[in-house]
Coordinates of C-alpha atoms and ligand atoms in Angstrom, one line a residue:
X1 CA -12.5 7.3 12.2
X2 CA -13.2 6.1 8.8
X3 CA -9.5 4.9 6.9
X4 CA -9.2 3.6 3.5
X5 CA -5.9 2.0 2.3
X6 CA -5.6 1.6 -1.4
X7 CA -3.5 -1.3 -3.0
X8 CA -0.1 -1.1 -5.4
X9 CA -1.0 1.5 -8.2
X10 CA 0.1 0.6 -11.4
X11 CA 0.7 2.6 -14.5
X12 CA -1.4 4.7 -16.2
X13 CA -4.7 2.8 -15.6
X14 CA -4.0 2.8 -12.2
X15 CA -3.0 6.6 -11.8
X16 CA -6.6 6.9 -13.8
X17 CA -8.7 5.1 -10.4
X18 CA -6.8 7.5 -8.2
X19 CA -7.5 10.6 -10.3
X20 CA -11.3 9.6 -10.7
X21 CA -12.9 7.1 -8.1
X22 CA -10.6 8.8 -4.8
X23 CA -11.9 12.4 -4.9
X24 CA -15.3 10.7 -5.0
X25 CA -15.0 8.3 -2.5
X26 CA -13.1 10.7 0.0
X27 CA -16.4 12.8 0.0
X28 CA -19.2 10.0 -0.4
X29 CA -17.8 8.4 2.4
X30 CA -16.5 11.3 4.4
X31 CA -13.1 9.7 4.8
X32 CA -10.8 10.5 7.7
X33 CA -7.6 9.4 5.9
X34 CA -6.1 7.8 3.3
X35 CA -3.3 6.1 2.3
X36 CA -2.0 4.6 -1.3
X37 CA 1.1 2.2 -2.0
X38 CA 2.4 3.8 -4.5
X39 CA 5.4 1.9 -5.6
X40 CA 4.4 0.8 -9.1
X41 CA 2.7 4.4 -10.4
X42 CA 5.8 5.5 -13.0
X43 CA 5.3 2.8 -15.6
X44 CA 4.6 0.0 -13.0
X45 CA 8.1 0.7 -11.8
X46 CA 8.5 3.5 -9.0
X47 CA 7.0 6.8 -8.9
X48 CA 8.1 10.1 -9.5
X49 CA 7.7 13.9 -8.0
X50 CA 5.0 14.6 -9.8
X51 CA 3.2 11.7 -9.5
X52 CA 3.6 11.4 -5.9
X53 CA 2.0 15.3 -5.8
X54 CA -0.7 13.8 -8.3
X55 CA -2.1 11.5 -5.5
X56 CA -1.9 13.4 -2.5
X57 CA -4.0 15.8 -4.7
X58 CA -6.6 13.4 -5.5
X59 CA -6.7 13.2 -1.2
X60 CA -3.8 10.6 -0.5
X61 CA -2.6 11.4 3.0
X62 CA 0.1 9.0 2.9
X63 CA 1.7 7.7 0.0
X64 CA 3.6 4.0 1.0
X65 CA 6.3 2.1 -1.7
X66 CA 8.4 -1.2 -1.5
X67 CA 11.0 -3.1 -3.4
X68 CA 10.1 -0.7 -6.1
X69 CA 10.6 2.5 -4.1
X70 CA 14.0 3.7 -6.1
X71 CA 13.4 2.7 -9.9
X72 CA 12.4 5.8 -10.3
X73 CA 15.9 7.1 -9.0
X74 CA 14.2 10.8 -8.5
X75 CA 12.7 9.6 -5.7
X76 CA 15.6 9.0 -3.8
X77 CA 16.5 13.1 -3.9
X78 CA 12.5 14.0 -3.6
X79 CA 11.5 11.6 -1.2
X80 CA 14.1 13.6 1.2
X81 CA 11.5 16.7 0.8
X82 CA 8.1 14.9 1.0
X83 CA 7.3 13.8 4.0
X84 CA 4.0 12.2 3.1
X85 CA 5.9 9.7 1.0
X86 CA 7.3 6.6 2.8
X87 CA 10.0 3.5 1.5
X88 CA 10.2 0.4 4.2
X89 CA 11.3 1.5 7.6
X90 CA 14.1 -1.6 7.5
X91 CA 15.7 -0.6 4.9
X92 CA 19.7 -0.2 6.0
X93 CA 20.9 2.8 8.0
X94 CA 21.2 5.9 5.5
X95 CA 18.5 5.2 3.3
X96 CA 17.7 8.2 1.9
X97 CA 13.8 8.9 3.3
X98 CA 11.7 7.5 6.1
X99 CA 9.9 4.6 7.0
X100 CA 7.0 6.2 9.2
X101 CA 5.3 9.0 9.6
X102 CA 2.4 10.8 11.6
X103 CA -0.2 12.4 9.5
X104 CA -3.5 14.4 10.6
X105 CA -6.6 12.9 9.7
X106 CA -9.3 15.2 8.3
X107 CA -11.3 14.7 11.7
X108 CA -7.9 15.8 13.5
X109 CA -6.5 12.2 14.8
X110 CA -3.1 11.9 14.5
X111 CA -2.1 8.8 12.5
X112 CA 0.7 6.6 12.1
X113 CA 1.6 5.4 8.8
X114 CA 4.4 2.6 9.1
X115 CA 6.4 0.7 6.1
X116 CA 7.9 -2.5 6.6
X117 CA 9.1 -4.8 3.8
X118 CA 9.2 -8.3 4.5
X119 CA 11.8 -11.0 3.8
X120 CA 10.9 -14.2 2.5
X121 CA 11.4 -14.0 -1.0
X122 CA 12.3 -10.8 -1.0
X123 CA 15.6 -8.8 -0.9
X124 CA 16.6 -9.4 2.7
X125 CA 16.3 -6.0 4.2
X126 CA 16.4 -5.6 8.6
X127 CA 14.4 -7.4 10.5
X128 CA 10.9 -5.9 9.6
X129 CA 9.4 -7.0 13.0
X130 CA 12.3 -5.1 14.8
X131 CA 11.6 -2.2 12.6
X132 CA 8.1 -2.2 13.4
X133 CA 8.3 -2.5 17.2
X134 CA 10.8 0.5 16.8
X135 CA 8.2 3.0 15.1
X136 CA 5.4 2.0 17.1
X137 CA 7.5 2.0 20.2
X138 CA 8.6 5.3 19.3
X139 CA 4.5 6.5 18.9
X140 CA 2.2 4.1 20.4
X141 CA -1.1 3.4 19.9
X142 CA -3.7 5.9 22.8
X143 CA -0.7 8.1 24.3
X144 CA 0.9 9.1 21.5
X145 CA -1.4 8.7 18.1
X146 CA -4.9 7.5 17.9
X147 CA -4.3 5.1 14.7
X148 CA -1.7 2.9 13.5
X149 CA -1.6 1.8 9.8
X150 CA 0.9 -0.5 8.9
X151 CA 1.1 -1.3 4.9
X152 CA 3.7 -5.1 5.3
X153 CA 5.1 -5.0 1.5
X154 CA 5.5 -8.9 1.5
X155 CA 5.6 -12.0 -1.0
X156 CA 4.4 -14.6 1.7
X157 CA 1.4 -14.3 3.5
X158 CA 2.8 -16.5 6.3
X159 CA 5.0 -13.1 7.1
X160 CA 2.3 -11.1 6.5
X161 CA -0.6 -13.2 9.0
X162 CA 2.7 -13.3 11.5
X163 CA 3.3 -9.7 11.3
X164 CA -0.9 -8.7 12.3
X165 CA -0.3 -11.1 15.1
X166 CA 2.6 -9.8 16.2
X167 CA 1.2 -6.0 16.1
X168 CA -2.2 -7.4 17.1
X169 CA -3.6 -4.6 20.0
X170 CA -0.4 -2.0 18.7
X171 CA -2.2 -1.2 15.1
X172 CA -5.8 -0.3 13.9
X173 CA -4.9 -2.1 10.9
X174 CA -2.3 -4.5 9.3
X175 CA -2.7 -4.1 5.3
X176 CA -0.2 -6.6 2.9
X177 CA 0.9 -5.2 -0.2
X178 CA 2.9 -6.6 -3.2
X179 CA 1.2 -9.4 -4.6
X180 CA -1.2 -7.0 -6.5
X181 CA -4.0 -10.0 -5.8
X182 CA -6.5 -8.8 -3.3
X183 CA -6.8 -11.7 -0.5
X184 CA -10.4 -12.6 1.0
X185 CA -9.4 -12.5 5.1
X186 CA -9.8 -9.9 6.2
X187 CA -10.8 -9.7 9.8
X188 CA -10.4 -8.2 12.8
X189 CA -7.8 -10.4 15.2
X190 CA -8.3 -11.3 18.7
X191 CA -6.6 -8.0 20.0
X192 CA -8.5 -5.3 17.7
X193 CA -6.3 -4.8 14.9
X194 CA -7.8 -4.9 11.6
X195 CA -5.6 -7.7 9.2
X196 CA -6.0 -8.3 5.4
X197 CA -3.0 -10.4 3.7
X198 CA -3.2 -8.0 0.4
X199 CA -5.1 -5.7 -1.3
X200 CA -4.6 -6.0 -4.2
X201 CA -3.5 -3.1 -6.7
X202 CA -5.3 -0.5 -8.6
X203 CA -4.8 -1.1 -12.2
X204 CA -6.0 -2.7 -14.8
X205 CA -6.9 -7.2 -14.1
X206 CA -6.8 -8.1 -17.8
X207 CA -2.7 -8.2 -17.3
X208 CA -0.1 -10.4 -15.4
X209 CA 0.2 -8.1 -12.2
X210 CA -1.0 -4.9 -13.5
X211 CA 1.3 -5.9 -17.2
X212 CA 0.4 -6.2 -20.6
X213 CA 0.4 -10.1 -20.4
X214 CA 1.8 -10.9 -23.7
X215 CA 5.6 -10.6 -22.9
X216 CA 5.2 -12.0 -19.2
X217 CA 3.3 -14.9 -20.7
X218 CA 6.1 -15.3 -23.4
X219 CA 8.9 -15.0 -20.8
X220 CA 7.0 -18.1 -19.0
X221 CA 6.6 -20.6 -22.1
X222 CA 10.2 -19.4 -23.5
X223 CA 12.6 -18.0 -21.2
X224 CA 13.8 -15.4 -23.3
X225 CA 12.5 -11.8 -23.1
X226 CA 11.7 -10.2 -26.1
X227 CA 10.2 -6.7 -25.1
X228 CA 9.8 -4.8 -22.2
X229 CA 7.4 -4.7 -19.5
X230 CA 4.6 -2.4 -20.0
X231 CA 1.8 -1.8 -17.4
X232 CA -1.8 -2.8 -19.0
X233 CA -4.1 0.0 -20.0
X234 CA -7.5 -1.4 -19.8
X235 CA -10.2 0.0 -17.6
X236 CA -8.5 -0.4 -13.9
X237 CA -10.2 -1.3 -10.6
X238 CA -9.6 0.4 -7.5
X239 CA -8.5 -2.1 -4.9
X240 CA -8.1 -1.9 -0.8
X241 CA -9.6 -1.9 2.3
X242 CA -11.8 0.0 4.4
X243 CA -11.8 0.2 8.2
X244 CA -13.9 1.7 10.7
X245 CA -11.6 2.9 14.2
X246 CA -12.5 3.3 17.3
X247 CA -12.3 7.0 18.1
X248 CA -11.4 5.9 21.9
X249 CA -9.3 2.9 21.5
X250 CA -7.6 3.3 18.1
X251 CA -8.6 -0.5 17.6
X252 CA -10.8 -1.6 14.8
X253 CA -14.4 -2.1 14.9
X254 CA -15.2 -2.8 11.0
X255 CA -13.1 -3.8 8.1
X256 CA -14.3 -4.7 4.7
X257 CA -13.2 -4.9 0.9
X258 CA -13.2 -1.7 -1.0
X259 CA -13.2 -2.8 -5.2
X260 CA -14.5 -0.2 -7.7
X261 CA -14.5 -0.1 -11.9
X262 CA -12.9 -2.9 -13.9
X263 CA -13.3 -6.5 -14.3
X264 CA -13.5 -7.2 -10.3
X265 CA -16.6 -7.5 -9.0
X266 CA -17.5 -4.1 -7.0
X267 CA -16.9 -4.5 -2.9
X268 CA -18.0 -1.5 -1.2
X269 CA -18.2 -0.9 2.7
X270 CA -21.3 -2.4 4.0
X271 CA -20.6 -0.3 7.8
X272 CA -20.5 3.0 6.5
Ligands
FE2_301 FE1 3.7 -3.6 -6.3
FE2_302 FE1 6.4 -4.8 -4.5

């Protein structure tokens, strides 16, 4: 089964890579399924309805979010109707939404798609480990579905590298997401699960984070904001990973960088 997880879309630029480079990709590569972190799409804050329609149109099977899941306050009403839109599974009881959910892959495997924000640094959510033994306890890995993605929203990588170890064997793959840097380690650990500490987001590099850089770069030398945060709207790259799963174990065999248009230099999938 072929996966592809795309990185923290940003703005315009970013909605751009997922409206032009997915549709391509999804056929070039005969893609199984896919899944985007959508969390910065509206404005590089949240996403909304239509954008969250706009993606699984482009051939998103799984849309995943963060600490930016409700800036966008829409989404907390539409995400209750849209299944195929996640917000951390360890977010308090009566959170509007859901953390996890099993999608059908193109070739017919039934996947798990898991959120989980992390802590350090972070607004201090539930125990994201907890939350994670709970959805994959609740559909595990060979009885239940035959893949497991989990996308760790994190600041740290030390939670993130602890996380794929702790659902090393339970996952196909263990994606970080948040930093919008893509990390260089990915690799497959010792019990088959597929691991990469970020991926990275699909927007547009000339920028602070996917942000026109002037005003974050003022708001570091001075301290006082003087305008707003706009996302940058140079030519974006689209940033994740790729892995290949086992169609009898649900662990991975491949994983490699996936980097297309903009300043990055392009990563493709040597495996497929
Ligand atoms: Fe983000
Ligand atoms: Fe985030």
């Amino acid at each position: 089964m072929r996966l592809l997880f795309v990185g923290d879309v940003v703005g315009r630029s970013g909605r751009n890579a997922i409206s032009d480079i997915l549709p391509g990709l999804i056929a070039d590569y005969a893609l199984d399924l896919v899944v985007v972190n959508g969390e910065n799409a509206a404005g590089g804050f949240g996403i909304t309805e239509e954008i969250c329609q706009d993606f699984l149109d482009a051939g998103a099977d799984v849309v995943t979010t963060g600490n930016h899941a409700w800036d966008q306050r829409e989404a907390l009403v539409f995400i209750e109707r849209q299944p195929q839109l996640l917000r951390p599974a360890n977010y308090p009881p009566g959170t509007p939404g859901r953390g996890a959910t099993v999608a059908i892959a193109r070739n017919g495997a039934r996947v798990l798609v898991v959120n989980v924000m992390g802590r350090v640094y972070m607004d201090a959510l539930d125990d994201p480990f907890a939350a994670a033994d709970r959805e994959l306890n609740a559909c595990p890995l060979g009885s239940m579905v035959d893949a497991v993605v989990v996308d760790m929203h994190a600041e740290a990588t030390s939670e993130k590298q602890a996380m794929g170890h702790y659902l090393d064997g339970r996952a196909s793959l263990v994606v970080g997401t948040h930093t919008h840097v893509p990390t260089a380690d990915h690799q497959i650990l010792d019990g088959g699960t597929a691991y990469l500490s970020d991926a990275g987001m699909t927007g547009d590099y000339d920028s602070v984070l996917g942000m026109e850089k002037d005003e974050p770069v003022n708001r570091f030398l001075r301290k006082i904001p003087t305008a707003r945060f706009q996302p940058a709207l140079g030519e974006p790259t689209l940033c994740g990973v790729a892995v290949e799963v086992s169609d009898a174990t649900g662990l991975a065999e491949a994983i490699g960088p996936v980097r297309i248009g903009g300043r990055l230099a392009e990563a493709l999938p040597t495996f497929w």
